[in-house]
mmCIF file of C-alpha atoms in Angstrom:
data_model
loop_
_atom_site.group_PDB
_atom_site.id
_atom_site.type_symbol
_atom_site.label_atom_id
_atom_site.label_comp_id
_atom_site.label_asym_id
_atom_site.label_seq_id
_atom_site.Cartn_x
_atom_site.Cartn_y
_atom_site.Cartn_z
ATOM 1 C CA MET A 13 43.433 1.229 -34.076
ATOM 2 C CA ILE A 14 45.820 3.769 -35.632
ATOM 3 C CA TYR A 15 45.301 7.508 -35.172
ATOM 4 C CA ILE A 16 46.367 9.898 -37.950
ATOM 5 C CA VAL A 17 46.828 13.595 -37.122
ATOM 6 C CA GLU A 18 47.154 15.500 -40.395
ATOM 7 C CA ASP A 19 45.504 18.803 -41.363
ATOM 8 C CA ASP A 20 45.791 18.163 -45.115
ATOM 9 C CA GLU A 21 42.635 16.200 -45.895
ATOM 10 C CA ASN A 22 44.029 14.655 -49.082
ATOM 11 C CA ILE A 23 47.117 13.309 -47.332
ATOM 12 C CA ARG A 24 45.053 12.108 -44.369
ATOM 13 C CA GLU A 25 42.679 10.217 -46.644
ATOM 14 C CA MET A 26 45.581 8.710 -48.602
ATOM 15 C CA GLU A 27 47.236 7.459 -45.407
ATOM 16 C CA SER A 28 43.926 6.138 -44.085
ATOM 17 C CA TYR A 29 43.155 4.326 -47.338
ATOM 18 C CA ALA A 30 46.582 2.646 -47.439
ATOM 19 C CA LEU A 31 46.416 1.473 -43.829
ATOM 20 C CA LYS A 32 42.816 0.267 -44.083
ATOM 21 C CA ASN A 33 43.768 -1.763 -47.159
ATOM 22 C CA SER A 34 46.511 -3.348 -45.031
ATOM 23 C CA GLY A 35 43.987 -4.476 -42.437
ATOM 24 C CA TYR A 36 44.235 -1.694 -39.845
ATOM 25 C CA GLU A 37 41.428 0.282 -38.255
ATOM 26 C CA VAL A 38 42.068 4.005 -38.635
ATOM 27 C CA ARG A 39 40.741 7.300 -37.254
ATOM 28 C CA GLY A 40 41.818 10.646 -38.695
ATOM 29 C CA PHE A 41 42.075 14.055 -37.028
ATOM 30 C CA SER A 42 42.931 17.500 -38.354
ATOM 31 C CA CYS A 43 44.263 19.074 -35.133
ATOM 32 C CA GLY A 44 45.516 18.427 -31.632
ATOM 33 C CA ASP A 45 42.193 19.164 -29.931
ATOM 34 C CA GLU A 46 40.507 16.369 -31.863
ATOM 35 C CA LEU A 47 43.336 13.983 -30.972
ATOM 36 C CA ARG A 48 43.139 14.828 -27.265
ATOM 37 C CA ALA A 49 39.400 14.163 -27.217
ATOM 38 C CA ALA A 50 39.954 10.786 -28.896
ATOM 39 C CA LEU A 51 42.740 9.822 -26.463
ATOM 40 C CA ASP A 52 40.322 10.419 -23.592
ATOM 41 C CA GLU A 53 37.986 7.859 -25.170
ATOM 42 C CA ALA A 54 40.424 5.140 -26.239
ATOM 43 C CA LEU A 55 44.164 4.626 -26.761
ATOM 44 C CA PRO A 56 45.471 3.645 -30.217
ATOM 45 C CA ARG A 57 48.170 1.116 -31.071
ATOM 46 C CA LEU A 58 50.104 3.831 -32.929
ATOM 47 C CA ILE A 59 49.886 7.534 -33.842
ATOM 48 C CA LEU A 60 50.980 9.108 -37.144
ATOM 49 C CA LEU A 61 51.657 12.731 -36.228
ATOM 50 C CA ASP A 62 52.307 15.688 -38.528
ATOM 51 C CA ILE A 63 54.431 18.561 -37.195
ATOM 52 C CA MET A 64 52.831 21.493 -39.000
ATOM 53 C CA LEU A 65 49.316 21.636 -37.540
ATOM 54 C CA PRO A 66 46.891 24.480 -36.850
ATOM 55 C CA GLY A 67 47.034 25.606 -33.230
ATOM 56 C CA GLU A 68 49.220 23.269 -31.182
ATOM 57 C CA ASP A 69 51.971 21.846 -33.391
ATOM 58 C CA GLY A 70 53.043 18.239 -33.578
ATOM 59 C CA LEU A 71 56.122 18.605 -31.385
ATOM 60 C CA ALA A 72 54.041 20.126 -28.573
ATOM 61 C CA LEU A 73 51.561 17.275 -28.925
ATOM 62 C CA LEU A 74 54.422 14.769 -28.884
ATOM 63 C CA ARG A 75 55.751 16.254 -25.655
ATOM 64 C CA SER A 76 52.301 16.131 -24.072
ATOM 65 C CA ILE A 77 51.672 12.523 -25.100
ATOM 66 C CA ARG A 78 55.045 11.376 -23.778
ATOM 67 C CA GLY A 79 54.349 13.160 -20.486
ATOM 68 C CA GLY A 80 50.946 11.529 -19.972
ATOM 69 C CA GLU A 81 50.624 8.646 -17.539
ATOM 70 C CA THR A 82 48.394 6.583 -19.841
ATOM 71 C CA THR A 83 49.803 7.731 -23.195
ATOM 72 C CA SER A 84 53.563 7.769 -22.635
ATOM 73 C CA ARG A 85 54.263 4.428 -24.324
ATOM 74 C CA ILE A 86 52.114 4.811 -27.444
ATOM 75 C CA PRO A 87 54.343 4.357 -30.540
ATOM 76 C CA ILE A 88 54.529 7.620 -32.503
ATOM 77 C CA MET A 89 55.728 8.181 -36.063
ATOM 78 C CA MET A 90 56.303 11.770 -37.181
ATOM 79 C CA VAL A 91 55.102 12.324 -40.748
ATOM 80 C CA THR A 92 56.176 15.757 -41.919
ATOM 81 C CA ALA A 93 57.575 17.936 -44.676
ATOM 82 C CA LYS A 94 60.426 19.032 -42.391
ATOM 83 C CA THR A 95 63.476 17.122 -43.568
ATOM 84 C CA THR A 96 66.609 18.591 -41.988
ATOM 85 C CA GLU A 97 68.656 16.445 -39.637
ATOM 86 C CA LEU A 98 67.997 18.918 -36.802
ATOM 87 C CA ASP A 99 64.235 18.507 -37.245
ATOM 88 C CA LYS A 100 64.592 14.738 -37.128
ATOM 89 C CA VAL A 101 66.842 14.795 -34.068
ATOM 90 C CA ARG A 102 64.429 17.116 -32.237
ATOM 91 C CA GLY A 103 61.462 14.881 -32.919
ATOM 92 C CA LEU A 104 63.272 11.648 -32.091
ATOM 93 C CA ASP A 105 64.880 13.111 -28.979
ATOM 94 C CA MET A 106 61.497 14.277 -27.705
ATOM 95 C CA GLY A 107 60.168 10.748 -27.954
ATOM 96 C CA ALA A 108 59.124 9.969 -31.529
ATOM 97 C CA ASP A 109 59.817 6.359 -32.461
ATOM 98 C CA ASP A 110 60.266 6.946 -36.175
ATOM 99 C CA TYR A 111 60.279 9.750 -38.730
ATOM 100 C CA LEU A 112 58.873 9.731 -42.264
ATOM 101 C CA SER A 113 59.476 12.725 -44.543
ATOM 102 C CA LYS A 114 57.017 13.936 -47.169
ATOM 103 C CA PRO A 115 56.697 13.096 -49.972
ATOM 104 C CA PHE A 116 56.740 9.369 -49.266
ATOM 105 C CA GLY A 117 55.584 6.189 -50.945
ATOM 106 C CA ILE A 118 52.541 4.294 -49.705
ATOM 107 C CA MET A 119 54.474 1.030 -49.528
ATOM 108 C CA GLU A 120 57.146 2.686 -47.383
ATOM 109 C CA LEU A 121 54.489 4.098 -45.030
ATOM 110 C CA VAL A 122 52.837 0.718 -44.544
ATOM 111 C CA SER A 123 56.204 -1.024 -44.115
ATOM 112 C CA ARG A 124 57.345 1.435 -41.458
ATOM 113 C CA VAL A 125 54.042 1.161 -39.594
ATOM 114 C CA LYS A 126 54.324 -2.630 -39.536
ATOM 115 C CA ALA A 127 57.940 -2.456 -38.333
ATOM 116 C CA LEU A 128 57.085 0.027 -35.592
ATOM 117 C CA LEU A 129 54.183 -2.089 -34.361
ATOM 118 C CA ARG A 130 56.440 -5.169 -34.300
ATOM 119 C CA ARG A 131 59.003 -3.307 -32.199
ATOM 120 C CA ALA A 132 56.292 -2.121 -29.830
ATOM 121 C CA GLU A 133 55.028 -5.684 -29.376
ATOM 122 C CA GLN A 134 58.556 -6.938 -28.714
ATOM 123 C CA ASN A 135 59.099 -4.208 -26.133
ATOM 124 C CA GLU A 136 55.821 -5.042 -24.397
ATOM 125 C CA GLY A 137 56.803 -8.678 -24.267
ATOM 126 C CA SER A 138 60.172 -7.921 -22.674
ATOM 127 C CA LYS A 139 58.940 -5.482 -20.022
ATOM 128 C CA THR A 140 58.310 -8.105 -17.386
ATOM 129 C CA SER A 141 61.940 -9.293 -17.529
ATOM 130 C CA GLU A 142 63.445 -5.833 -17.124
ATOM 131 C CA LYS A 143 64.510 -4.504 -13.750
ATOM 132 C CA LEU A 144 62.339 -1.789 -12.279
ATOM 133 C CA THR A 145 65.366 -0.183 -10.643
ATOM 134 C CA LEU A 146 68.821 0.008 -12.238
ATOM 135 C CA GLU A 147 71.932 1.256 -10.423
ATOM 136 C CA TYR A 148 75.589 1.743 -11.212
ATOM 137 C CA ALA A 149 78.369 4.063 -10.011
ATOM 138 C CA GLY A 150 76.088 6.554 -8.291
ATOM 139 C CA ILE A 151 73.476 6.441 -11.050
ATOM 140 C CA ARG A 152 70.012 5.214 -10.075
ATOM 141 C CA MET A 153 67.123 4.732 -12.494
ATOM 142 C CA GLU A 154 63.583 3.957 -11.352
ATOM 143 C CA ASP A 155 61.975 2.824 -14.573
ATOM 144 C CA SER A 156 58.401 2.709 -13.297
ATOM 145 C CA SER A 157 58.511 6.480 -12.728
ATOM 146 C CA ARG A 158 61.249 7.246 -15.306
ATOM 147 C CA ARG A 159 63.222 8.960 -12.541
ATOM 148 C CA VAL A 160 67.023 9.242 -12.649
ATOM 149 C CA THR A 161 69.293 10.415 -9.850
ATOM 150 C CA THR A 162 73.055 10.673 -9.409
ATOM 151 C CA TYR A 163 74.236 10.473 -5.815
ATOM 152 C CA GLY A 164 70.699 11.354 -4.725
ATOM 153 C CA GLU A 165 70.309 14.420 -6.969
ATOM 154 C CA GLU A 166 67.562 14.241 -9.586
ATOM 155 C CA VAL A 167 68.655 14.497 -13.233
ATOM 156 C CA ASP A 168 66.378 15.905 -15.947
ATOM 157 C CA LEU A 169 66.815 13.840 -19.130
ATOM 158 C CA THR A 170 65.094 14.034 -22.495
ATOM 159 C CA TYR A 171 63.190 10.974 -23.701
ATOM 160 C CA LYS A 172 66.059 9.654 -25.824
ATOM 161 C CA GLU A 173 68.725 10.479 -23.235
ATOM 162 C CA TYR A 174 66.734 8.381 -20.781
ATOM 163 C CA GLU A 175 66.383 5.500 -23.246
ATOM 164 C CA LEU A 176 70.102 5.677 -24.054
ATOM 165 C CA LEU A 177 71.073 5.557 -20.375
ATOM 166 C CA LYS A 178 68.651 2.699 -19.763
ATOM 167 C CA PHE A 179 70.179 0.726 -22.636
ATOM 168 C CA LEU A 180 73.669 1.226 -21.208
ATOM 169 C CA LEU A 181 72.520 0.301 -17.680
ATOM 170 C CA LEU A 182 70.964 -2.907 -18.993
ATOM 171 C CA ASN A 183 74.297 -3.791 -20.649
ATOM 172 C CA ILE A 184 76.897 -2.842 -18.029
ATOM 173 C CA ASN A 185 80.495 -3.639 -19.044
ATOM 174 C CA ILE A 186 79.407 -4.595 -22.564
ATOM 175 C CA VAL A 187 80.885 -2.580 -25.427
ATOM 176 C CA MET A 188 78.115 -1.268 -27.683
ATOM 177 C CA ALA A 189 78.878 -0.192 -31.243
ATOM 178 C CA ARG A 190 77.322 3.047 -32.448
ATOM 179 C CA ASP A 191 75.254 1.169 -35.051
ATOM 180 C CA ARG A 192 73.892 -1.130 -32.348
ATOM 181 C CA ILE A 193 72.968 1.849 -30.170
ATOM 182 C CA LEU A 194 71.224 3.547 -33.110
ATOM 183 C CA SER A 195 69.320 0.350 -33.836
ATOM 184 C CA GLU A 196 68.220 -0.330 -30.265
ATOM 185 C CA VAL A 197 67.559 3.215 -29.021
ATOM 186 C CA TRP A 198 66.521 5.101 -32.160
ATOM 187 C CA GLY A 199 64.883 2.240 -33.999
ATOM 188 C CA PHE A 200 65.749 -0.044 -36.908
ATOM 189 C CA ASP A 201 64.433 2.401 -39.514
ATOM 190 C CA TYR A 202 66.260 5.474 -38.240
ATOM 191 C CA GLU A 203 68.685 6.753 -40.875
ATOM 192 C CA GLY A 204 70.685 9.126 -38.701
ATOM 193 C CA GLU A 205 74.473 9.105 -38.613
ATOM 194 C CA SER A 206 76.687 7.946 -35.778
ATOM 195 C CA ARG A 207 77.365 11.510 -34.634
ATOM 196 C CA THR A 208 73.798 11.526 -33.286
ATOM 197 C CA VAL A 209 74.950 8.948 -30.734
ATOM 198 C CA ASP A 210 78.090 10.952 -29.958
ATOM 199 C CA MET A 211 76.040 14.101 -29.383
ATOM 200 C CA HIS A 212 73.667 12.368 -26.990
ATOM 201 C CA ILE A 213 76.497 10.668 -25.097
ATOM 202 C CA LYS A 214 78.138 14.074 -24.638
ATOM 203 C CA THR A 215 75.012 15.726 -23.216
ATOM 204 C CA LEU A 216 74.225 12.651 -21.109
ATOM 205 C CA ARG A 217 77.687 12.750 -19.516
ATOM 206 C CA GLN A 218 77.266 16.448 -18.766
ATOM 207 C CA LYS A 219 73.893 15.959 -17.118
ATOM 208 C CA LEU A 220 75.150 13.036 -15.015
ATOM 209 C CA GLY A 221 77.971 15.199 -13.622
ATOM 210 C CA ASN A 222 80.734 13.219 -11.904
ATOM 211 C CA ALA A 223 78.849 9.992 -12.578
ATOM 212 C CA GLY A 224 79.103 10.668 -16.310
ATOM 213 C CA SER A 225 82.702 9.453 -16.329
ATOM 214 C CA ALA A 226 81.333 5.908 -15.984
ATOM 215 C CA ILE A 227 80.399 6.059 -19.680
ATOM 216 C CA LYS A 228 83.567 5.021 -21.485
ATOM 217 C CA THR A 229 84.473 5.744 -25.102
ATOM 218 C CA ILE A 230 85.788 2.711 -26.967
ATOM 219 C CA ARG A 231 87.849 4.157 -29.797
ATOM 220 C CA SER A 232 86.606 3.325 -33.314
ATOM 221 C CA VAL A 233 83.804 1.191 -31.875
ATOM 222 C CA GLY A 234 81.340 2.878 -29.545
ATOM 223 C CA TYR A 235 80.653 3.111 -25.822
ATOM 224 C CA LYS A 236 80.133 1.134 -22.669
ATOM 225 C CA LEU A 237 78.990 1.839 -19.129
ATOM 226 C CA GLY A 238 81.469 0.232 -16.776
ATOM 227 C CA ASP A 239 85.090 -0.115 -15.767
#
């Protein structure tokens, strides 16, 4: 089941029609209240979420979904008329898995949905092999509770900062190119530039305090966590 949250009825029906023709079950909603009621009944495989909604906007809904115990791992694609890089970074950093700007083609929508569902299935399949607790150089991550501490002090990270740190902790002493980080942390379909990685590394180092120096810059390549 795919949930579509879109207040424009014509766009919502177009998205629903395309996805149903591709074999997916779909439910459409015009506002956040309708979505919340549906989430209490059943969880979808994926949510298409518009930003500009009546009442609670899409970014507020995104934040709420990512903060929910049962909803935090639902794949979410932002579908919106907002197209600036800052808008995309905000949505992705708050936990969106992909971002599709209006106007868009039906084939592109279906392709991105399929790709996002594939990634979600791969992630589910790899969860059992991942460590529940990751530690390095004073940094401790408890993945079951998404809690990060440095030398015992709790660190407040955004969704993408957390995912970036987790990726580095899972690959200690391995040099990661910016393109690889974008692919693994932001998703295969993300079209952002490498400075997005640089910006997040900078804020991550700041939030980690003294432990942030463990993230090394590899000139002309990327980054690694290690000696």
